[in-house]
Amino acid sequence: MLDYRKIALVTGALGGIGTAICRQLIQHQYKIIAVLTPSDENREEKWLQTEAIHPQDIRFLAVDINDHQAVIEGIEHALDTEGRIDLLVNNAGITQDSAFKKMSYAQWCAVLDTNLRSLYSITHPVFLRMLAQNDGRIINITSVNGLRGQFGQTNYSAAKAGMIGFTKALALEGARNRVCVNAIAPGYTATPMVNAMKVEVLDGIKQQIPLNRLALPEEIAAAVVFLASDHSGYITGETLSINGGLHMH
Ligand code: CAA
């Protein structure tokens, strides 16, 4: 039995996969620092009620993850208050799908900034603490489309592939201090992000999935719990695919 409570920082905490991750980590005795976008700030109370999450199990940090200075200050403050950090889940992400020939520079930058560039601001202060603790886990939520590419997602596929490179390089740098860094590559998962796709496009993709259904957010969260647990202490630099057989590599 630990004499302290484990602390996990989860970005995109109020999203489809983020919510499932928070719920399962709380069931496994973690306290969550939940990073959410400032525009979601007034959703906190309703979210707690809907998900039946006790306020004592969570600390909210509303910050634009593209605002480097604000992220550093917000995370430093949260970590000083909690006293330690055991797990970081880089889960926040957006899509702005468009065929590349029609894609604007703004669409390109928005996705690269939010899904990849922000990893520096979020991960750097956490990684320094984990090195000092000689212990920690980092899990980056990438995508099947970072592994295989997807028509209409040059920005998203580039960012998610970048996340996999980041995972491998950081795993090498963390290993001496027992900081394990892994990625999870979900396939198409039943979340508001996927449900926002055109029905006919999504139907076409569903037909390509050998297991013939979308993933459940809980199935992604279960892998986060595993990669955070003592059972996975010898896994680092790995990308775990959970895609119903859509892509095998
Ligand atoms: N492969 C090849 N060609 C394709 C294609 C595909 N998958 N999809 C469309 N095209 C072709 C069409 O046949 C059409 O060809 P013609 O011009 O010769 O008729 C042309 O491309 C249409 O291009 P448009 O840009 O006009 O198409 P559009 O504006 O209607 O739609 C799109 C483009 C929005 C990118 C649409 O294709 C789309 O939504 N694609 C799916 C993107 C996707 O999978 N997003 C995942 C979101 S969820 C997520 O990202 C989570 C996760 O990690 C999995």
PDB file of C-alpha atoms and ligand atoms in Angstrom:
ATOM      1  CA  MET A   1       0.000   0.000   0.000  1.00  0.00           C
ATOM      2  CA  LEU A   2       1.422   3.387  -1.025  1.00  0.00           C
ATOM      3  CA  ASP A   3       1.630   6.077   1.647  1.00  0.00           C
ATOM      4  CA  TYR A   4       0.812   8.747  -0.959  1.00  0.00           C
ATOM      5  CA  ARG A   5      -1.791   9.183  -3.652  1.00  0.00           C
ATOM      6  CA  LYS A   6      -0.605   8.946  -7.267  1.00  0.00           C
ATOM      7  CA  ILE A   7      -1.092  12.074  -9.365  1.00  0.00           C
ATOM      8  CA  ALA A   8      -1.890  12.023 -13.102  1.00  0.00           C
ATOM      9  CA  LEU A   9      -2.005  15.034 -15.407  1.00  0.00           C
ATOM     10  CA  VAL A  10      -4.398  14.482 -18.326  1.00  0.00           C
ATOM     11  CA  THR A  11      -4.838  16.954 -21.194  1.00  0.00           C
ATOM     12  CA  GLY A  12      -8.065  17.112 -23.166  1.00  0.00           C
ATOM     13  CA  ALA A  13      -9.625  15.743 -19.998  1.00  0.00           C
ATOM     14  CA  LEU A  14     -13.227  16.607 -20.831  1.00  0.00           C
ATOM     15  CA  GLY A  15     -13.166  15.043 -24.307  1.00  0.00           C
ATOM     16  CA  GLY A  16     -14.477  11.623 -25.286  1.00  0.00           C
ATOM     17  CA  ILE A  17     -11.313   9.611 -24.632  1.00  0.00           C
ATOM     18  CA  GLY A  18     -10.090  12.027 -21.922  1.00  0.00           C
ATOM     19  CA  THR A  19     -13.215  11.528 -19.832  1.00  0.00           C
ATOM     20  CA  ALA A  20     -12.859   7.738 -19.945  1.00  0.00           C
ATOM     21  CA  ILE A  21      -9.177   8.038 -18.996  1.00  0.00           C
ATOM     22  CA  CYS A  22      -9.997  10.249 -15.984  1.00  0.00           C
ATOM     23  CA  ARG A  23     -12.731   7.896 -14.788  1.00  0.00           C
ATOM     24  CA  GLN A  24     -10.588   4.781 -14.988  1.00  0.00           C
ATOM     25  CA  LEU A  25      -7.536   6.404 -13.391  1.00  0.00           C
ATOM     26  CA  ILE A  26      -9.702   7.604 -10.493  1.00  0.00           C
ATOM     27  CA  GLN A  27     -10.993   4.025 -10.111  1.00  0.00           C
ATOM     28  CA  HIS A  28      -7.323   3.049  -9.808  1.00  0.00           C
ATOM     29  CA  GLN A  29      -6.815   5.546  -6.971  1.00  0.00           C
ATOM     30  CA  TYR A  30      -5.212   8.397  -8.948  1.00  0.00           C
ATOM     31  CA  LYS A  31      -5.937  12.050  -8.335  1.00  0.00           C
ATOM     32  CA  ILE A  32      -6.227  13.887 -11.662  1.00  0.00           C
ATOM     33  CA  ILE A  33      -4.929  17.277 -12.738  1.00  0.00           C
ATOM     34  CA  ALA A  34      -7.383  17.793 -15.601  1.00  0.00           C
ATOM     35  CA  VAL A  35      -6.215  20.221 -18.275  1.00  0.00           C
ATOM     36  CA  LEU A  36      -9.095  21.705 -20.229  1.00  0.00           C
ATOM     37  CA  THR A  37      -9.458  24.539 -22.712  1.00  0.00           C
ATOM     38  CA  PRO A  38     -10.633  27.840 -21.193  1.00  0.00           C
ATOM     39  CA  SER A  39     -13.783  27.656 -23.356  1.00  0.00           C
ATOM     40  CA  ASP A  40     -14.745  24.447 -21.495  1.00  0.00           C
ATOM     41  CA  GLU A  41     -14.311  26.065 -18.086  1.00  0.00           C
ATOM     42  CA  ASN A  42     -18.019  26.429 -17.373  1.00  0.00           C
ATOM     43  CA  ARG A  43     -18.611  22.766 -18.284  1.00  0.00           C
ATOM     44  CA  GLU A  44     -16.667  21.492 -15.263  1.00  0.00           C
ATOM     45  CA  GLU A  45     -19.570  21.295 -12.791  1.00  0.00           C
ATOM     46  CA  LYS A  46     -21.920  19.563 -15.209  1.00  0.00           C
ATOM     47  CA  TRP A  47     -19.155  17.145 -16.251  1.00  0.00           C
ATOM     48  CA  LEU A  48     -18.464  16.194 -12.631  1.00  0.00           C
ATOM     49  CA  GLN A  49     -22.156  15.495 -12.093  1.00  0.00           C
ATOM     50  CA  THR A  50     -22.649  13.549 -15.313  1.00  0.00           C
ATOM     51  CA  GLU A  51     -19.561  11.424 -14.751  1.00  0.00           C
ATOM     52  CA  ALA A  52     -20.222  11.058 -10.994  1.00  0.00           C
ATOM     53  CA  ILE A  53     -16.683  12.211 -10.245  1.00  0.00           C
ATOM     54  CA  HIS A  54     -15.975  13.505  -6.736  1.00  0.00           C
ATOM     55  CA  PRO A  55     -14.372  16.985  -6.725  1.00  0.00           C
ATOM     56  CA  GLN A  56     -11.699  15.695  -4.315  1.00  0.00           C
ATOM     57  CA  ASP A  57     -10.435  13.374  -7.046  1.00  0.00           C
ATOM     58  CA  ILE A  58      -9.712  16.150  -9.516  1.00  0.00           C
ATOM     59  CA  ARG A  59      -8.018  19.533  -9.875  1.00  0.00           C
ATOM     60  CA  PHE A  60      -8.944  21.537 -12.968  1.00  0.00           C
ATOM     61  CA  LEU A  61      -6.395  23.539 -14.905  1.00  0.00           C
ATOM     62  CA  ALA A  62      -8.070  25.666 -17.579  1.00  0.00           C
ATOM     63  CA  VAL A  63      -5.384  26.833 -19.987  1.00  0.00           C
ATOM     64  CA  ASP A  64      -4.879  27.233 -23.722  1.00  0.00           C
ATOM     65  CA  ILE A  65      -2.244  24.590 -24.441  1.00  0.00           C
ATOM     66  CA  ASN A  66      -0.877  26.811 -27.220  1.00  0.00           C
ATOM     67  CA  ASP A  67       0.002  29.534 -24.691  1.00  0.00           C
ATOM     68  CA  HIS A  68       3.472  28.323 -23.719  1.00  0.00           C
ATOM     69  CA  GLN A  69       4.031  30.620 -20.736  1.00  0.00           C
ATOM     70  CA  ALA A  70       0.559  30.067 -19.280  1.00  0.00           C
ATOM     71  CA  VAL A  71       0.946  26.269 -19.567  1.00  0.00           C
ATOM     72  CA  ILE A  72       4.336  26.279 -17.836  1.00  0.00           C
ATOM     73  CA  GLU A  73       3.073  28.478 -15.012  1.00  0.00           C
ATOM     74  CA  GLY A  74      -0.179  26.532 -14.601  1.00  0.00           C
ATOM     75  CA  ILE A  75       1.537  23.146 -14.510  1.00  0.00           C
ATOM     76  CA  GLU A  76       4.338  24.301 -12.189  1.00  0.00           C
ATOM     77  CA  HIS A  77       1.734  25.655  -9.775  1.00  0.00           C
ATOM     78  CA  ALA A  78      -0.352  22.461  -9.884  1.00  0.00           C
ATOM     79  CA  LEU A  79       2.709  20.237  -9.361  1.00  0.00           C
ATOM     80  CA  ASP A  80       4.000  22.403  -6.489  1.00  0.00           C
ATOM     81  CA  THR A  81       0.596  22.087  -4.840  1.00  0.00           C
ATOM     82  CA  GLU A  82       0.280  18.321  -5.324  1.00  0.00           C
ATOM     83  CA  GLY A  83       3.924  17.673  -4.444  1.00  0.00           C
ATOM     84  CA  ARG A  84       4.573  14.968  -7.055  1.00  0.00           C
ATOM     85  CA  ILE A  85       3.603  13.690 -10.526  1.00  0.00           C
ATOM     86  CA  ASP A  86       3.360  10.022 -11.484  1.00  0.00           C
ATOM     87  CA  LEU A  87       1.697  10.041 -14.892  1.00  0.00           C
ATOM     88  CA  LEU A  88       1.220  12.411 -17.819  1.00  0.00           C
ATOM     89  CA  VAL A  89      -1.309  11.589 -20.531  1.00  0.00           C
ATOM     90  CA  ASN A  90      -0.913  13.858 -23.573  1.00  0.00           C
ATOM     91  CA  ASN A  91      -4.417  13.360 -24.921  1.00  0.00           C
ATOM     92  CA  ALA A  92      -5.524  16.797 -26.172  1.00  0.00           C
ATOM     93  CA  GLY A  93      -5.987  17.021 -29.913  1.00  0.00           C
ATOM     94  CA  ILE A  94      -8.069  18.585 -32.650  1.00  0.00           C
ATOM     95  CA  THR A  95      -8.890  17.878 -36.288  1.00  0.00           C
ATOM     96  CA  GLN A  96      -9.321  20.318 -39.185  1.00  0.00           C
ATOM     97  CA  ASP A  97      -9.755  17.901 -42.065  1.00  0.00           C
ATOM     98  CA  SER A  98      -9.350  19.012 -45.658  1.00  0.00           C
ATOM     99  CA  ALA A  99      -7.743  17.668 -48.798  1.00  0.00           C
ATOM    100  CA  PHE A 100      -4.238  19.160 -48.879  1.00  0.00           C
ATOM    101  CA  LYS A 101      -4.880  21.010 -52.131  1.00  0.00           C
ATOM    102  CA  LYS A 102      -7.628  22.974 -50.337  1.00  0.00           C
ATOM    103  CA  MET A 103      -6.015  23.183 -46.903  1.00  0.00           C
ATOM    104  CA  SER A 104      -5.264  26.682 -45.635  1.00  0.00           C
ATOM    105  CA  TYR A 105      -2.070  27.542 -43.799  1.00  0.00           C
ATOM    106  CA  ALA A 106      -4.258  28.348 -40.775  1.00  0.00           C
ATOM    107  CA  GLN A 107      -5.692  24.794 -40.780  1.00  0.00           C
ATOM    108  CA  TRP A 108      -2.193  23.372 -41.060  1.00  0.00           C
ATOM    109  CA  CYS A 109      -0.852  25.493 -38.177  1.00  0.00           C
ATOM    110  CA  ALA A 110      -3.854  25.004 -35.866  1.00  0.00           C
ATOM    111  CA  VAL A 111      -3.463  21.212 -35.905  1.00  0.00           C
ATOM    112  CA  LEU A 112       0.342  21.165 -35.761  1.00  0.00           C
ATOM    113  CA  ASP A 113       0.334  23.680 -32.889  1.00  0.00           C
ATOM    114  CA  THR A 114      -2.317  22.020 -30.751  1.00  0.00           C
ATOM    115  CA  ASN A 115      -1.412  18.390 -31.430  1.00  0.00           C
ATOM    116  CA  LEU A 116       2.387  18.585 -31.601  1.00  0.00           C
ATOM    117  CA  ARG A 117       4.019  21.904 -30.709  1.00  0.00           C
ATOM    118  CA  SER A 118       2.166  22.055 -27.354  1.00  0.00           C
ATOM    119  CA  LEU A 119       3.825  18.787 -26.308  1.00  0.00           C
ATOM    120  CA  TYR A 120       6.926  20.763 -25.402  1.00  0.00           C
ATOM    121  CA  SER A 121       5.116  23.126 -23.018  1.00  0.00           C
ATOM    122  CA  ILE A 122       3.143  20.369 -21.292  1.00  0.00           C
ATOM    123  CA  THR A 123       5.776  17.673 -21.131  1.00  0.00           C
ATOM    124  CA  HIS A 124       8.887  19.701 -20.275  1.00  0.00           C
ATOM    125  CA  PRO A 125       7.968  20.745 -16.710  1.00  0.00           C
ATOM    126  CA  VAL A 126       6.534  17.280 -15.978  1.00  0.00           C
ATOM    127  CA  PHE A 127       9.555  15.434 -17.380  1.00  0.00           C
ATOM    128  CA  LEU A 128      11.981  17.477 -15.227  1.00  0.00           C
ATOM    129  CA  ARG A 129      10.059  16.487 -12.082  1.00  0.00           C
ATOM    130  CA  MET A 130       9.941  12.837 -13.115  1.00  0.00           C
ATOM    131  CA  LEU A 131      13.707  12.795 -13.708  1.00  0.00           C
ATOM    132  CA  ALA A 132      14.220  14.246 -10.226  1.00  0.00           C
ATOM    133  CA  GLN A 133      11.857  11.631  -8.738  1.00  0.00           C
ATOM    134  CA  ASN A 134      13.572   8.816 -10.668  1.00  0.00           C
ATOM    135  CA  ASP A 135      10.116   7.585 -11.580  1.00  0.00           C
ATOM    136  CA  GLY A 136       7.291   8.424 -13.945  1.00  0.00           C
ATOM    137  CA  ARG A 137       5.161   7.422 -16.902  1.00  0.00           C
ATOM    138  CA  ILE A 138       4.270   9.453 -19.974  1.00  0.00           C
ATOM    139  CA  ILE A 139       1.608   8.231 -22.407  1.00  0.00           C
ATOM    140  CA  ASN A 140       1.026  10.056 -25.683  1.00  0.00           C
ATOM    141  CA  ILE A 141      -2.304   9.509 -27.432  1.00  0.00           C
ATOM    142  CA  THR A 142      -1.479   9.396 -31.131  1.00  0.00           C
ATOM    143  CA  SER A 143      -3.684   7.854 -33.845  1.00  0.00           C
ATOM    144  CA  VAL A 144      -3.922   5.088 -36.412  1.00  0.00           C
ATOM    145  CA  ASN A 145      -3.772   7.948 -38.901  1.00  0.00           C
ATOM    146  CA  GLY A 146      -0.318   8.936 -37.653  1.00  0.00           C
ATOM    147  CA  LEU A 147       0.833   5.412 -38.512  1.00  0.00           C
ATOM    148  CA  ARG A 148      -0.817   4.940 -41.892  1.00  0.00           C
ATOM    149  CA  GLY A 149      -1.865   8.412 -43.176  1.00  0.00           C
ATOM    150  CA  GLN A 150      -5.427   9.377 -44.031  1.00  0.00           C
ATOM    151  CA  PHE A 151      -6.908  11.212 -47.007  1.00  0.00           C
ATOM    152  CA  GLY A 152      -7.883  14.701 -45.769  1.00  0.00           C
ATOM    153  CA  GLN A 153      -5.573  14.645 -42.745  1.00  0.00           C
ATOM    154  CA  THR A 154      -2.103  15.727 -43.867  1.00  0.00           C
ATOM    155  CA  ASN A 155      -1.974  18.095 -40.869  1.00  0.00           C
ATOM    156  CA  TYR A 156      -3.317  15.566 -38.336  1.00  0.00           C
ATOM    157  CA  SER A 157      -1.311  12.615 -39.701  1.00  0.00           C
ATOM    158  CA  ALA A 158       1.877  14.713 -39.640  1.00  0.00           C
ATOM    159  CA  ALA A 159       1.269  15.794 -36.033  1.00  0.00           C
ATOM    160  CA  LYS A 160       0.361  12.296 -34.844  1.00  0.00           C
ATOM    161  CA  ALA A 161       3.371  10.744 -36.604  1.00  0.00           C
ATOM    162  CA  GLY A 162       5.521  13.437 -34.964  1.00  0.00           C
ATOM    163  CA  MET A 163       4.155  12.372 -31.613  1.00  0.00           C
ATOM    164  CA  ILE A 164       5.438   8.841 -32.212  1.00  0.00           C
ATOM    165  CA  GLY A 165       8.954  10.138 -32.944  1.00  0.00           C
ATOM    166  CA  PHE A 166       8.758  12.285 -29.815  1.00  0.00           C
ATOM    167  CA  THR A 167       7.736   9.209 -27.807  1.00  0.00           C
ATOM    168  CA  LYS A 168      10.720   7.157 -28.954  1.00  0.00           C
ATOM    169  CA  ALA A 169      13.290   9.928 -28.442  1.00  0.00           C
ATOM    170  CA  LEU A 170      11.961  10.875 -25.008  1.00  0.00           C
ATOM    171  CA  ALA A 171      11.869   7.197 -23.987  1.00  0.00           C
ATOM    172  CA  LEU A 172      15.630   7.051 -24.620  1.00  0.00           C
ATOM    173  CA  GLU A 173      16.210  10.180 -22.533  1.00  0.00           C
ATOM    174  CA  GLY A 174      13.980   9.061 -19.653  1.00  0.00           C
ATOM    175  CA  ALA A 175      15.159   5.466 -19.336  1.00  0.00           C
ATOM    176  CA  ARG A 176      18.130   6.105 -17.027  1.00  0.00           C
ATOM    177  CA  ASN A 177      15.767   7.699 -14.515  1.00  0.00           C
ATOM    178  CA  ARG A 178      13.044   5.047 -14.866  1.00  0.00           C
ATOM    179  CA  VAL A 179      10.728   7.384 -16.756  1.00  0.00           C
ATOM    180  CA  CYS A 180       8.880   5.216 -19.296  1.00  0.00           C
ATOM    181  CA  VAL A 181       7.370   6.907 -22.339  1.00  0.00           C
ATOM    182  CA  ASN A 182       4.872   5.156 -24.599  1.00  0.00           C
ATOM    183  CA  ALA A 183       2.169   5.992 -27.127  1.00  0.00           C
ATOM    184  CA  ILE A 184      -1.279   4.591 -27.781  1.00  0.00           C
ATOM    185  CA  ALA A 185      -2.616   4.753 -31.332  1.00  0.00           C
ATOM    186  CA  PRO A 186      -6.410   4.482 -31.226  1.00  0.00           C
ATOM    187  CA  GLY A 187      -8.374   3.752 -34.338  1.00  0.00           C
ATOM    188  CA  TYR A 188     -11.771   5.311 -34.957  1.00  0.00           C
ATOM    189  CA  THR A 189     -13.336   5.675 -31.508  1.00  0.00           C
ATOM    190  CA  ALA A 190     -16.921   6.538 -30.561  1.00  0.00           C
ATOM    191  CA  THR A 191     -16.319  10.161 -29.514  1.00  0.00           C
ATOM    192  CA  PRO A 192     -17.718  13.565 -30.516  1.00  0.00           C
ATOM    193  CA  MET A 193     -14.626  14.057 -32.753  1.00  0.00           C
ATOM    194  CA  VAL A 194     -15.425  10.998 -34.861  1.00  0.00           C
ATOM    195  CA  ASN A 195     -19.177  11.580 -34.711  1.00  0.00           C
ATOM    196  CA  ALA A 196     -18.546  15.025 -36.268  1.00  0.00           C
ATOM    197  CA  MET A 197     -17.475  13.323 -39.516  1.00  0.00           C
ATOM    198  CA  LYS A 198     -19.832  13.165 -42.480  1.00  0.00           C
ATOM    199  CA  VAL A 199     -22.021  10.068 -42.052  1.00  0.00           C
ATOM    200  CA  GLU A 200     -21.175   8.674 -45.483  1.00  0.00           C
ATOM    201  CA  VAL A 201     -17.417   9.120 -44.939  1.00  0.00           C
ATOM    202  CA  LEU A 202     -17.582   7.444 -41.516  1.00  0.00           C
ATOM    203  CA  ASP A 203     -19.717   4.613 -42.899  1.00  0.00           C
ATOM    204  CA  GLY A 204     -17.062   3.995 -45.551  1.00  0.00           C
ATOM    205  CA  ILE A 205     -14.353   3.806 -42.896  1.00  0.00           C
ATOM    206  CA  LYS A 206     -16.400   1.498 -40.652  1.00  0.00           C
ATOM    207  CA  GLN A 207     -16.640  -0.955 -43.549  1.00  0.00           C
ATOM    208  CA  GLN A 208     -12.836  -1.193 -43.585  1.00  0.00           C
ATOM    209  CA  ILE A 209     -12.572  -2.149 -39.885  1.00  0.00           C
ATOM    210  CA  PRO A 210     -12.161  -5.932 -39.516  1.00  0.00           C
ATOM    211  CA  LEU A 211     -13.786  -5.942 -36.063  1.00  0.00           C
ATOM    212  CA  ASN A 212     -16.686  -4.102 -37.693  1.00  0.00           C
ATOM    213  CA  ARG A 213     -17.258  -1.400 -35.069  1.00  0.00           C
ATOM    214  CA  LEU A 214     -15.762   1.741 -33.556  1.00  0.00           C
ATOM    215  CA  ALA A 215     -13.580   1.476 -30.457  1.00  0.00           C
ATOM    216  CA  LEU A 216     -15.128   2.432 -27.143  1.00  0.00           C
ATOM    217  CA  PRO A 217     -13.350   5.222 -25.206  1.00  0.00           C
ATOM    218  CA  GLU A 218     -13.157   2.777 -22.268  1.00  0.00           C
ATOM    219  CA  GLU A 219     -11.078   0.399 -24.393  1.00  0.00           C
ATOM    220  CA  ILE A 220      -8.484   3.145 -24.936  1.00  0.00           C
ATOM    221  CA  ALA A 221      -8.560   4.146 -21.258  1.00  0.00           C
ATOM    222  CA  ALA A 222      -7.938   0.529 -20.178  1.00  0.00           C
ATOM    223  CA  ALA A 223      -4.661   0.595 -22.125  1.00  0.00           C
ATOM    224  CA  VAL A 224      -3.674   3.828 -20.368  1.00  0.00           C
ATOM    225  CA  VAL A 225      -4.265   2.152 -17.006  1.00  0.00           C
ATOM    226  CA  PHE A 226      -2.118  -0.812 -18.102  1.00  0.00           C
ATOM    227  CA  LEU A 227       0.757   1.359 -19.386  1.00  0.00           C
ATOM    228  CA  ALA A 228       0.632   3.356 -16.146  1.00  0.00           C
ATOM    229  CA  SER A 229       0.700   0.233 -13.955  1.00  0.00           C
ATOM    230  CA  ASP A 230       3.573  -1.717 -12.398  1.00  0.00           C
ATOM    231  CA  HIS A 231       2.816  -4.544 -14.852  1.00  0.00           C
ATOM    232  CA  SER A 232       4.241  -2.507 -17.746  1.00  0.00           C
ATOM    233  CA  GLY A 233       7.502  -1.334 -16.168  1.00  0.00           C
ATOM    234  CA  TYR A 234       9.649  -2.901 -18.921  1.00  0.00           C
ATOM    235  CA  ILE A 235       7.747  -1.268 -21.813  1.00  0.00           C
ATOM    236  CA  THR A 236       9.125   1.996 -23.132  1.00  0.00           C
ATOM    237  CA  GLY A 237       9.251   3.697 -26.550  1.00  0.00           C
ATOM    238  CA  GLU A 238       6.381   1.501 -27.744  1.00  0.00           C
ATOM    239  CA  THR A 239       3.255   2.468 -29.696  1.00  0.00           C
ATOM    240  CA  LEU A 240       0.265   0.292 -28.859  1.00  0.00           C
ATOM    241  CA  SER A 241      -2.338   0.085 -31.627  1.00  0.00           C
ATOM    242  CA  ILE A 242      -6.005  -0.289 -30.670  1.00  0.00           C
ATOM    243  CA  ASN A 243      -7.747  -0.107 -34.021  1.00  0.00           C
ATOM    244  CA  GLY A 244      -9.918  -3.207 -34.524  1.00  0.00           C
ATOM    245  CA  GLY A 245      -7.487  -4.516 -37.140  1.00  0.00           C
ATOM    246  CA  LEU A 246      -7.798  -1.428 -39.395  1.00  0.00           C
ATOM    247  CA  HIS A 247      -4.011  -1.135 -39.681  1.00  0.00           C
ATOM    248  CA  MET A 248      -1.329  -3.702 -38.818  1.00  0.00           C
ATOM    249  CA  HIS A 249       2.317  -2.717 -38.853  1.00  0.00           C
TER     250      HIS A 249
HETATM  251  N1  CAA B   1      -9.342   8.361 -50.920  1.00  0.00           N
HETATM  252  C1  CAA B   1      -9.186   8.805 -52.189  1.00  0.00           C
HETATM  253  N2  CAA B   1      -9.899   9.817 -52.701  1.00  0.00           N
HETATM  254  C2  CAA B   1     -10.794  10.399 -51.909  1.00  0.00           C
HETATM  255  C3  CAA B   1     -10.999   9.985 -50.575  1.00  0.00           C
HETATM  256  C4  CAA B   1     -10.241   8.921 -50.102  1.00  0.00           C
HETATM  257  N3  CAA B   1     -10.358   8.459 -48.825  1.00  0.00           N
HETATM  258  N4  CAA B   1     -11.958  10.762 -50.023  1.00  0.00           N
HETATM  259  C5  CAA B   1     -12.347  11.647 -50.990  1.00  0.00           C
HETATM  260  N5  CAA B   1     -11.642  11.403 -52.116  1.00  0.00           N
HETATM  261  C6  CAA B   1     -11.747  12.095 -53.395  1.00  0.00           C
HETATM  262  C7  CAA B   1     -13.182  12.091 -53.895  1.00  0.00           C
HETATM  263  O1  CAA B   1     -13.443  10.919 -54.607  1.00  0.00           O
HETATM  264  C8  CAA B   1     -13.212  13.315 -54.776  1.00  0.00           C
HETATM  265  O2  CAA B   1     -12.601  13.041 -56.010  1.00  0.00           O
HETATM  266  P1  CAA B   1     -13.009  13.873 -57.334  1.00  0.00           P
HETATM  267  O3  CAA B   1     -12.595  15.300 -57.081  1.00  0.00           O
HETATM  268  O4  CAA B   1     -12.216  13.214 -58.426  1.00  0.00           O
HETATM  269  O5  CAA B   1     -14.488  13.694 -57.475  1.00  0.00           O
HETATM  270  C9  CAA B   1     -12.319  14.251 -54.015  1.00  0.00           C
HETATM  271  O6  CAA B   1     -11.429  13.458 -53.220  1.00  0.00           O
HETATM  272  C10 CAA B   1     -13.155  15.102 -53.123  1.00  0.00           C
HETATM  273  O7  CAA B   1     -12.335  15.977 -52.480  1.00  0.00           O
HETATM  274  P2  CAA B   1     -12.980  17.146 -51.664  1.00  0.00           P
HETATM  275  O8  CAA B   1     -11.898  17.903 -50.968  1.00  0.00           O
HETATM  276  O9  CAA B   1     -13.944  17.918 -52.512  1.00  0.00           O
HETATM  277  O10 CAA B   1     -13.833  16.298 -50.625  1.00  0.00           O
HETATM  278  P3  CAA B   1     -14.720  16.809 -49.455  1.00  0.00           P
HETATM  279  O11 CAA B   1     -14.470  18.252 -49.189  1.00  0.00           O
HETATM  280  O12 CAA B   1     -16.102  16.374 -49.688  1.00  0.00           O
HETATM  281  O13 CAA B   1     -14.145  15.951 -48.220  1.00  0.00           O
HETATM  282  C11 CAA B   1     -12.659  15.402 -46.486  1.00  0.00           C
HETATM  283  C12 CAA B   1     -12.782  15.915 -47.906  1.00  0.00           C
HETATM  284  C13 CAA B   1     -13.318  16.364 -45.506  1.00  0.00           C
HETATM  285  C14 CAA B   1     -11.194  15.311 -46.119  1.00  0.00           C
HETATM  286  C15 CAA B   1     -13.305  14.025 -46.403  1.00  0.00           C
HETATM  287  O14 CAA B   1     -12.711  13.184 -47.351  1.00  0.00           O
HETATM  288  C16 CAA B   1     -13.161  13.385 -45.040  1.00  0.00           C
HETATM  289  O15 CAA B   1     -13.829  13.745 -44.091  1.00  0.00           O
HETATM  290  N6  CAA B   1     -12.277  12.385 -44.933  1.00  0.00           N
HETATM  291  C17 CAA B   1     -12.087  11.620 -43.713  1.00  0.00           C
HETATM  292  C18 CAA B   1     -11.051  12.223 -42.856  1.00  0.00           C
HETATM  293  C19 CAA B   1     -10.941  11.412 -41.596  1.00  0.00           C
HETATM  294  O16 CAA B   1     -10.853  10.200 -41.606  1.00  0.00           O
HETATM  295  N7  CAA B   1     -10.937  12.083 -40.434  1.00  0.00           N
HETATM  296  C20 CAA B   1     -10.863  11.416 -39.180  1.00  0.00           C
HETATM  297  C21 CAA B   1     -11.445  12.324 -38.128  1.00  0.00           C
HETATM  298  S1  CAA B   1     -11.502  11.529 -36.539  1.00  0.00           S
HETATM  299  C22 CAA B   1      -9.912  11.397 -36.091  1.00  0.00           C
HETATM  300  O17 CAA B   1      -9.028  11.941 -36.668  1.00  0.00           O
HETATM  301  C23 CAA B   1      -9.635  10.556 -34.877  1.00  0.00           C
HETATM  302  C24 CAA B   1      -8.612   9.556 -35.152  1.00  0.00           C
HETATM  303  O18 CAA B   1      -7.492   9.668 -34.670  1.00  0.00           O
HETATM  304  C25 CAA B   1      -8.942   8.390 -35.998  1.00  0.00           C
END
